[in-house]
Structures are given as C-alpha cells and as structure tokens.
JSON list of C-alpha atoms in Angstrom, two decimals:
[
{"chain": "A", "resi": 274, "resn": "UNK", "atom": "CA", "xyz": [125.63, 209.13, -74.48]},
{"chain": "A", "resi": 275, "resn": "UNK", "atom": "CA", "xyz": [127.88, 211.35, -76.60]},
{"chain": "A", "resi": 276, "resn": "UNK", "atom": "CA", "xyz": [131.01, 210.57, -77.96]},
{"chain": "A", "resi": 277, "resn": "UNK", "atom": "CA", "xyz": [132.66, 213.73, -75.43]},
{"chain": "A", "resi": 278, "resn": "UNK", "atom": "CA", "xyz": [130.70, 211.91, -72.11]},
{"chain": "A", "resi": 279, "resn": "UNK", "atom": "CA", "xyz": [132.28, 208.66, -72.91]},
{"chain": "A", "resi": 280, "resn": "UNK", "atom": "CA", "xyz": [135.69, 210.17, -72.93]},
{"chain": "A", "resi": 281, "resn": "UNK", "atom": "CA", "xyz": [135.38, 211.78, -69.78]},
{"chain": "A", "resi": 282, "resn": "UNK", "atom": "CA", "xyz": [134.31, 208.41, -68.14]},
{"chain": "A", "resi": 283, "resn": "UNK", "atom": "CA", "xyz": [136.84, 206.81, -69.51]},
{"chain": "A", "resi": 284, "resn": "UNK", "atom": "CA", "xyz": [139.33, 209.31, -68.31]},
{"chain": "A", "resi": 285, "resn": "UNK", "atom": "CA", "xyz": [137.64, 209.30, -64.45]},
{"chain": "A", "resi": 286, "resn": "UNK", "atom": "CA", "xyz": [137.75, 204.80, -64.68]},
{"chain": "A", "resi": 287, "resn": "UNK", "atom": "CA", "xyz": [141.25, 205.18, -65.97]},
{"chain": "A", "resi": 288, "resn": "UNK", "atom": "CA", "xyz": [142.40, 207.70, -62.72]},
{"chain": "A", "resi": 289, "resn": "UNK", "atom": "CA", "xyz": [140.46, 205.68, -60.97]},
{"chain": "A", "resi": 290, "resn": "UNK", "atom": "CA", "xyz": [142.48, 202.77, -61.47]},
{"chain": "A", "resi": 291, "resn": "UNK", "atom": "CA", "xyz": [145.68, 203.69, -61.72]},
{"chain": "A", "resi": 292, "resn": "UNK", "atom": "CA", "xyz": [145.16, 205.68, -58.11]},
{"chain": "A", "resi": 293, "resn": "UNK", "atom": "CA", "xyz": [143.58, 202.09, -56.66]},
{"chain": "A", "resi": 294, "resn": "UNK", "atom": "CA", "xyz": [147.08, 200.13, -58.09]},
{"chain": "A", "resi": 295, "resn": "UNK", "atom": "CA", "xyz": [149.40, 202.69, -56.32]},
{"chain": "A", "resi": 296, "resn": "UNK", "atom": "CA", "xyz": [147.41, 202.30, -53.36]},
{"chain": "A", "resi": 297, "resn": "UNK", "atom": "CA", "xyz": [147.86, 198.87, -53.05]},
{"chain": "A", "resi": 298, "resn": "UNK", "atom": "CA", "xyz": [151.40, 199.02, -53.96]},
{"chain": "A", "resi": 299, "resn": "UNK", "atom": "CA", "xyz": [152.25, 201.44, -51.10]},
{"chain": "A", "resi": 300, "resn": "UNK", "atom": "CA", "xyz": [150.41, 199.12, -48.81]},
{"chain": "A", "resi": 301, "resn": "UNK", "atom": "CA", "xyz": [152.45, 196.03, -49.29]},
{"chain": "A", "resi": 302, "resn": "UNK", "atom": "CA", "xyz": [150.29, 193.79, -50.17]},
{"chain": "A", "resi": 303, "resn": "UNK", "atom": "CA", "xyz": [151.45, 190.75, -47.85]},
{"chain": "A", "resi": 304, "resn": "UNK", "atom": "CA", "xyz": [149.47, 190.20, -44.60]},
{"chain": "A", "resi": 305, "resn": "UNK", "atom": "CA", "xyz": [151.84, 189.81, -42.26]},
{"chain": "A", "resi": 306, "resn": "UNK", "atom": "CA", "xyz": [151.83, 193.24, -40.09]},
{"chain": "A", "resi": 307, "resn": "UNK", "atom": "CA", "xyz": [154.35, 194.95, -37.78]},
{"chain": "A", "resi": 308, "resn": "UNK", "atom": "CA", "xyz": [154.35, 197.89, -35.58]},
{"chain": "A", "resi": 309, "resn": "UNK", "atom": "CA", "xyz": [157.83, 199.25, -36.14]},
{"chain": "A", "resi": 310, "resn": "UNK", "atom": "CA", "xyz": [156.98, 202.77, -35.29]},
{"chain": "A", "resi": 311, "resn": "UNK", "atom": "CA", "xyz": [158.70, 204.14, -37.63]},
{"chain": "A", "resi": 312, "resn": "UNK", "atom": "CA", "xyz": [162.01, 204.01, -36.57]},
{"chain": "A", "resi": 313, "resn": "UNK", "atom": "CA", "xyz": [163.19, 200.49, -37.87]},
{"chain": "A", "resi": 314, "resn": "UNK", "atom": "CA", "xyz": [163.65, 199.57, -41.55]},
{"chain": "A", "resi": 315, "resn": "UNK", "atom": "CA", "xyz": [160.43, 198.02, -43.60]},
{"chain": "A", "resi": 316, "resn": "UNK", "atom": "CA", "xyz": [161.26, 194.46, -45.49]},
{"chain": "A", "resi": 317, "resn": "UNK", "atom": "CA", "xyz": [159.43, 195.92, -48.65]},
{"chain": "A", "resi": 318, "resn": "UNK", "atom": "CA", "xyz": [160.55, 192.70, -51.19]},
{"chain": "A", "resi": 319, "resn": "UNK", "atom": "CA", "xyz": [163.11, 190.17, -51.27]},
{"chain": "A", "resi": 320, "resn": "UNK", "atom": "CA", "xyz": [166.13, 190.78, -49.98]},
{"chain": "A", "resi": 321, "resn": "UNK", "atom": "CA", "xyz": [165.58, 195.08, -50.08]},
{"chain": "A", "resi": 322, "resn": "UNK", "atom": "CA", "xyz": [164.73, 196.89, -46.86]},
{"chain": "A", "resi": 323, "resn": "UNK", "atom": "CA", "xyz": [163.56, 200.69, -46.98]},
{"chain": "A", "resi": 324, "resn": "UNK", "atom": "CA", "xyz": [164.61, 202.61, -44.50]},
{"chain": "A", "resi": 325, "resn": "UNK", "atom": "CA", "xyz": [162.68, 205.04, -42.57]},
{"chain": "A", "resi": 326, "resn": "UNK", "atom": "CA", "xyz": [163.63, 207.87, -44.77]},
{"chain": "A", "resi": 327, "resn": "UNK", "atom": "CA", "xyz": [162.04, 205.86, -47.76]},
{"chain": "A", "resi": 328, "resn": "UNK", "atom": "CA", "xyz": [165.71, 204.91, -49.00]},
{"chain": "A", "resi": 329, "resn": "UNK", "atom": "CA", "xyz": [166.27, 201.05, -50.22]},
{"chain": "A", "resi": 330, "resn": "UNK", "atom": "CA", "xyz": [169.21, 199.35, -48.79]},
{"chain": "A", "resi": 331, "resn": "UNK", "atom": "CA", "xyz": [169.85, 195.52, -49.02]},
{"chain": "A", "resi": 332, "resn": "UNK", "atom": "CA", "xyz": [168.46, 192.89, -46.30]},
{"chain": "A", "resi": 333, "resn": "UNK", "atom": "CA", "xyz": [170.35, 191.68, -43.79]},
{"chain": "A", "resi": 334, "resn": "UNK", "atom": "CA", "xyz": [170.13, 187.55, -44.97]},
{"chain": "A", "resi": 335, "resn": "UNK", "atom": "CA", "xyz": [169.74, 185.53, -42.33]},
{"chain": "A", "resi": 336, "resn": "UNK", "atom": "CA", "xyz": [172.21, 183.58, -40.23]},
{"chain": "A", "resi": 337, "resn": "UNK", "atom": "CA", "xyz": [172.23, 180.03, -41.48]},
{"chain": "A", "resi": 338, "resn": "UNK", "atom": "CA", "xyz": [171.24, 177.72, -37.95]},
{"chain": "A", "resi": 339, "resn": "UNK", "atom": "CA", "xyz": [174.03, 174.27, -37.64]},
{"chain": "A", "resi": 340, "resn": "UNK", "atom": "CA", "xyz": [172.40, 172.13, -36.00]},
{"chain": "A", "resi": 341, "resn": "UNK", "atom": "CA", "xyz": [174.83, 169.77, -32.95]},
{"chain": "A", "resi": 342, "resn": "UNK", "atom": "CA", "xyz": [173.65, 166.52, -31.82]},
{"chain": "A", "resi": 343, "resn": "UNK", "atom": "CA", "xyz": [174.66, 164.92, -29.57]},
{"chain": "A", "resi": 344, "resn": "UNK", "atom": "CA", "xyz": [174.17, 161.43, -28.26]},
{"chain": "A", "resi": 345, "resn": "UNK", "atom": "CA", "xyz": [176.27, 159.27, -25.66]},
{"chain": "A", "resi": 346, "resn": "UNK", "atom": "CA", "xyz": [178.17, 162.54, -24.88]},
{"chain": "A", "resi": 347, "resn": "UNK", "atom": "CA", "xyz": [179.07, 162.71, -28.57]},
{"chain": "A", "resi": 348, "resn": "UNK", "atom": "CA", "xyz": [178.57, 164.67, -31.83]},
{"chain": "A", "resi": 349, "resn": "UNK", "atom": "CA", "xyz": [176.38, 161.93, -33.96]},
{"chain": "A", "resi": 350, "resn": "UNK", "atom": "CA", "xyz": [178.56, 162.06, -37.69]},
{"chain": "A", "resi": 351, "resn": "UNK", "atom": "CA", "xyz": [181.85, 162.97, -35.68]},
{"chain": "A", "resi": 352, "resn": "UNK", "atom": "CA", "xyz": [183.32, 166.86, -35.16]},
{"chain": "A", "resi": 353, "resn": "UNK", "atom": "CA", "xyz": [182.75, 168.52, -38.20]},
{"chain": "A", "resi": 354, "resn": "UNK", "atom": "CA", "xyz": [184.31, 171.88, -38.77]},
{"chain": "A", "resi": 355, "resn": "UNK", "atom": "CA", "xyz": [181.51, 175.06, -39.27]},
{"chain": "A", "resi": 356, "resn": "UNK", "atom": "CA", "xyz": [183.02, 177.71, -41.35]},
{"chain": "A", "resi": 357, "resn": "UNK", "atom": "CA", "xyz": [182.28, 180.93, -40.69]},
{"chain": "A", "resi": 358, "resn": "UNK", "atom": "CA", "xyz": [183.82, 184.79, -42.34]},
{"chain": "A", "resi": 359, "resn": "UNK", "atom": "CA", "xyz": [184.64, 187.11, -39.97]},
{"chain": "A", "resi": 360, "resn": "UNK", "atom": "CA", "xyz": [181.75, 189.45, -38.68]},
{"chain": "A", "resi": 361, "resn": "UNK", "atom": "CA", "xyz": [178.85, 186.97, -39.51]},
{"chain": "A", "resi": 362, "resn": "UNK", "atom": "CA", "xyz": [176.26, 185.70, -37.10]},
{"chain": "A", "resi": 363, "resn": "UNK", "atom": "CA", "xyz": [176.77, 182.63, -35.83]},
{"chain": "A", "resi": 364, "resn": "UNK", "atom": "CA", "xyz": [173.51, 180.31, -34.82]},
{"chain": "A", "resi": 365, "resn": "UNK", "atom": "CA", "xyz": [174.36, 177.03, -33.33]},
{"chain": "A", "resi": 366, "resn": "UNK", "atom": "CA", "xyz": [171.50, 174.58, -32.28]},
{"chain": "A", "resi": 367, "resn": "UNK", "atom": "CA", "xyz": [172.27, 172.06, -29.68]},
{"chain": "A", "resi": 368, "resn": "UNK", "atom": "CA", "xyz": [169.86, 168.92, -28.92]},
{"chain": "A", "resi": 369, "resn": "UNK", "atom": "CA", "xyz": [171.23, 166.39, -26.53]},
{"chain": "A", "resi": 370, "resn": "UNK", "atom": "CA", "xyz": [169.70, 162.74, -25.46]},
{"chain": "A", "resi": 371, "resn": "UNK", "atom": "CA", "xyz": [170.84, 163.71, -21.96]},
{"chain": "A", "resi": 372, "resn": "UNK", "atom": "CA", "xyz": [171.55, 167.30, -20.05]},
{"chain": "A", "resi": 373, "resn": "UNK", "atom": "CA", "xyz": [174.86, 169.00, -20.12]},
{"chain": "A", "resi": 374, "resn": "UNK", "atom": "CA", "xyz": [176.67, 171.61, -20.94]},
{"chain": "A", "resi": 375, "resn": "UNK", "atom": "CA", "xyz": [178.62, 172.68, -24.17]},
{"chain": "A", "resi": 376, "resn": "UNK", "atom": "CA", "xyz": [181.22, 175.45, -24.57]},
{"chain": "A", "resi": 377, "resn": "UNK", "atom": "CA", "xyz": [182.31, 177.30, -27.46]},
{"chain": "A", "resi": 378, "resn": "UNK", "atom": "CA", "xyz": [186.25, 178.43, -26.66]},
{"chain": "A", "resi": 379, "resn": "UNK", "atom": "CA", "xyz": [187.79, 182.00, -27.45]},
{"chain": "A", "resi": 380, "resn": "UNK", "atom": "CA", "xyz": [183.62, 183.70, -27.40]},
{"chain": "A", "resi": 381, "resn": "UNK", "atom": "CA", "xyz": [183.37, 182.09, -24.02]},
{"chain": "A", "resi": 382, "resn": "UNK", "atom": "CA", "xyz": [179.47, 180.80, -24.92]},
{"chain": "A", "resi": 383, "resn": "UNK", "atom": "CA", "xyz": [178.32, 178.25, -22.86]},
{"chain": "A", "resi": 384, "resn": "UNK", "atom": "CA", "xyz": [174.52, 176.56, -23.11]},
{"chain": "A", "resi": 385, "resn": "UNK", "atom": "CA", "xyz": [172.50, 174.20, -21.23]},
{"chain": "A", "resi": 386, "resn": "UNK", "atom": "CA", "xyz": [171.81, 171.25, -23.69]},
{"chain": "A", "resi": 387, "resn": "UNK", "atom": "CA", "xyz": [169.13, 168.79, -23.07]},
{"chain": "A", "resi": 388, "resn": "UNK", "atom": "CA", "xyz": [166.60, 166.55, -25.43]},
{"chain": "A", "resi": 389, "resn": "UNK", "atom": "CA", "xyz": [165.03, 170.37, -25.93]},
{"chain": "A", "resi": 390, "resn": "UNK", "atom": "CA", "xyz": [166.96, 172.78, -28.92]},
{"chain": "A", "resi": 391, "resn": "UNK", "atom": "CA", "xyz": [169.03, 174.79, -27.40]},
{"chain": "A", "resi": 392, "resn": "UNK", "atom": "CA", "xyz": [170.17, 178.21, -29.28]},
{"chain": "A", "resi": 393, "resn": "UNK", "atom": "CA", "xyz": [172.78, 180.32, -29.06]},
{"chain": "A", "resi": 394, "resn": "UNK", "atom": "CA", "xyz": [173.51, 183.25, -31.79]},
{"chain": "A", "resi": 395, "resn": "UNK", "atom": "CA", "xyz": [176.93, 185.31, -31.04]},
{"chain": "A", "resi": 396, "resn": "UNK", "atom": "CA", "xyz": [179.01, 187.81, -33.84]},
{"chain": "A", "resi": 397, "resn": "UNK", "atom": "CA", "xyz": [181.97, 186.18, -35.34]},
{"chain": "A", "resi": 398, "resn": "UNK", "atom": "CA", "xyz": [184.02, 188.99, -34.20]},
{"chain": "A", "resi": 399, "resn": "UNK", "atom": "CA", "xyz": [187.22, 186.85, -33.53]},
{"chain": "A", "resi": 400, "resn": "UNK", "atom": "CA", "xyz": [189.56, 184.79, -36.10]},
{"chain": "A", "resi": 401, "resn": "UNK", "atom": "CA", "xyz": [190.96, 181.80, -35.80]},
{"chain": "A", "resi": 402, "resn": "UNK", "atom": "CA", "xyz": [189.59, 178.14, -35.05]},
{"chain": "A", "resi": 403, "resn": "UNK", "atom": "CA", "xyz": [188.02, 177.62, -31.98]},
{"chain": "A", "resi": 404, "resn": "UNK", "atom": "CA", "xyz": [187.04, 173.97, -30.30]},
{"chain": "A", "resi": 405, "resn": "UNK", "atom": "CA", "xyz": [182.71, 173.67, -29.36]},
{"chain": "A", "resi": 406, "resn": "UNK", "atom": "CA", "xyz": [183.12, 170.73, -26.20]},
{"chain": "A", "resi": 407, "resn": "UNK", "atom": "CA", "xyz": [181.16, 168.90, -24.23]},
{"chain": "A", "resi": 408, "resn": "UNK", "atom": "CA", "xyz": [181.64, 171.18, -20.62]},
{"chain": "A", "resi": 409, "resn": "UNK", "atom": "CA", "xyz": [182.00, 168.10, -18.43]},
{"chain": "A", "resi": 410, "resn": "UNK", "atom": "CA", "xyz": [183.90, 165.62, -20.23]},
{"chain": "A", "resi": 411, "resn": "UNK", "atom": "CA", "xyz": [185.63, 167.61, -22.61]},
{"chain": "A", "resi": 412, "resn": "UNK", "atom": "CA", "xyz": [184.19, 165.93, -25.52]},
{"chain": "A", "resi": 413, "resn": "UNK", "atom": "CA", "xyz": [185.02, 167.76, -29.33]},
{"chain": "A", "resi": 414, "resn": "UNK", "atom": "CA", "xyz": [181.75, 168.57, -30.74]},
{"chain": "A", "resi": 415, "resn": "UNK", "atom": "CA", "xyz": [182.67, 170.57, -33.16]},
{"chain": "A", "resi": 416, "resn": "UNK", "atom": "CA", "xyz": [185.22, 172.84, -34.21]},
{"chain": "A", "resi": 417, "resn": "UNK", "atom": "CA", "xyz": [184.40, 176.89, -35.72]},
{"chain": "A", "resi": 418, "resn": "UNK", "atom": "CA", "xyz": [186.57, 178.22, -38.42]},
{"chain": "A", "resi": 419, "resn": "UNK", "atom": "CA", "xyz": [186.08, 181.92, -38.45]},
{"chain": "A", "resi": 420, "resn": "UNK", "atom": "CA", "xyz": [188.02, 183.91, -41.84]},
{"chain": "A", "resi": 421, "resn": "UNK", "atom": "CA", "xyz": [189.13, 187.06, -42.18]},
{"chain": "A", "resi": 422, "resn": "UNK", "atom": "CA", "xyz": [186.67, 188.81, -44.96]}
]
C-alpha cells in the first residue's frame, strides 16, 4: 500500500471516530429513557438541565424527605423542629403504628397516617413557625421553621 493510501485511511478511521464519539455524546449515554416531547427540560449531567432550546440551566435539587413517626400518638425522639428557607419544597413522610390524622397549621395540610408512608410535598410559601399535630388529640409532632431567603 503506498505511503499516500495509508494517509487517506487514516484520515477516513480518524473521521470515523471522532463522528462515532459525538454521536454517543449527543445520545446521553445513560439508559434510563423519557418521552418529554420536547417541551420539558433534559437532565443532561449532574446537577445541569438543558432546556428545550439547547440552553444549560442548573437542576432543580431535590426536596430533602423528614421522615415523622409516630407511635402511641407520639413523635418517637420528641418534636423536633424542621427548618426550612422560604420558597423550598417541603416533603414530610408520616408512618404511624395506628391510623389518624396529622395537620400541618398556617398551609392547612392534613394526611391520613397509618403503619403505610404517608407523603405530603407543599411550597414553603409562608414564614414563620408553624405546629405539625396529631388531628385528634392535638399531639405536637413536630414544629416547621420556614426563613425568609
């Protein structure tokens, strides 16, 4: 083969390759798949989103889940105080050894709670401190501290 031939195929493998990487860089490469129809952001790597435009933007993290047990009508470890800045998501879990009803004052949230997790998610969207009870015997559970930003 002469010296010009070898070139050439080295110039077609090299195309060839570099056209195969971007390829399976545009794909993703994870294989998790999801039918946002265009209209949604992408998650394209940790913590960046693209948009639909092809722009990057942060990730929205995701809320952090407290977890509420309660047994004998109580909060097992005592009340504890969940602190919260203003306009984050709240996720509380709630997992009772018998069914009733808790109630998070000022959002007016109320969920069933049973031996099966309960969860609510609501927008911090109000300061202040505000008492999670037990609906029927007016037990503290908890209290939520939401901040100003």
């Amino acid at each position: 083969m002469a010296p010009r031939q070898r070139i050439v195929l080295l110039i077609i493998a090299a195309v060839v390759l570099v056209g195969g990487i971007a390829l399976a860089a545009s794909s993703g490469g994870d294989d998790e798949s999801s039918d946002s129809g265009g209209t949604t952001p992408a998650q394209t790597q940790a913590g960046v989103q693209t948009t639909p435009e092809g722009e990057e933007q942060p990730a929205a993290p995701k809320p952090r889940l407290e977890t509420i047990r309660i047994r004998g009508g109580k909060p097992v470890g005592g009340a504890q105080t969940l602190k919260y800045d203003s306009g984050d998501t709240i996720a509380l879990r709630f997992v009772s050894d018998a069914p009733g009803e808790a109630h998070v004052h000022g959002f007016d949230k109320e969920v069933e709670v049973s031996r099966e997790a309960q969860i609510i998610r609501f927008k911090a969207n109000l300061e202040g401190i505000f008492e999670i009870e037990e609906h029927d015997t007016g037990e503290l559970l908890a209290k939520l501290e939401v901040r100003p930003k």
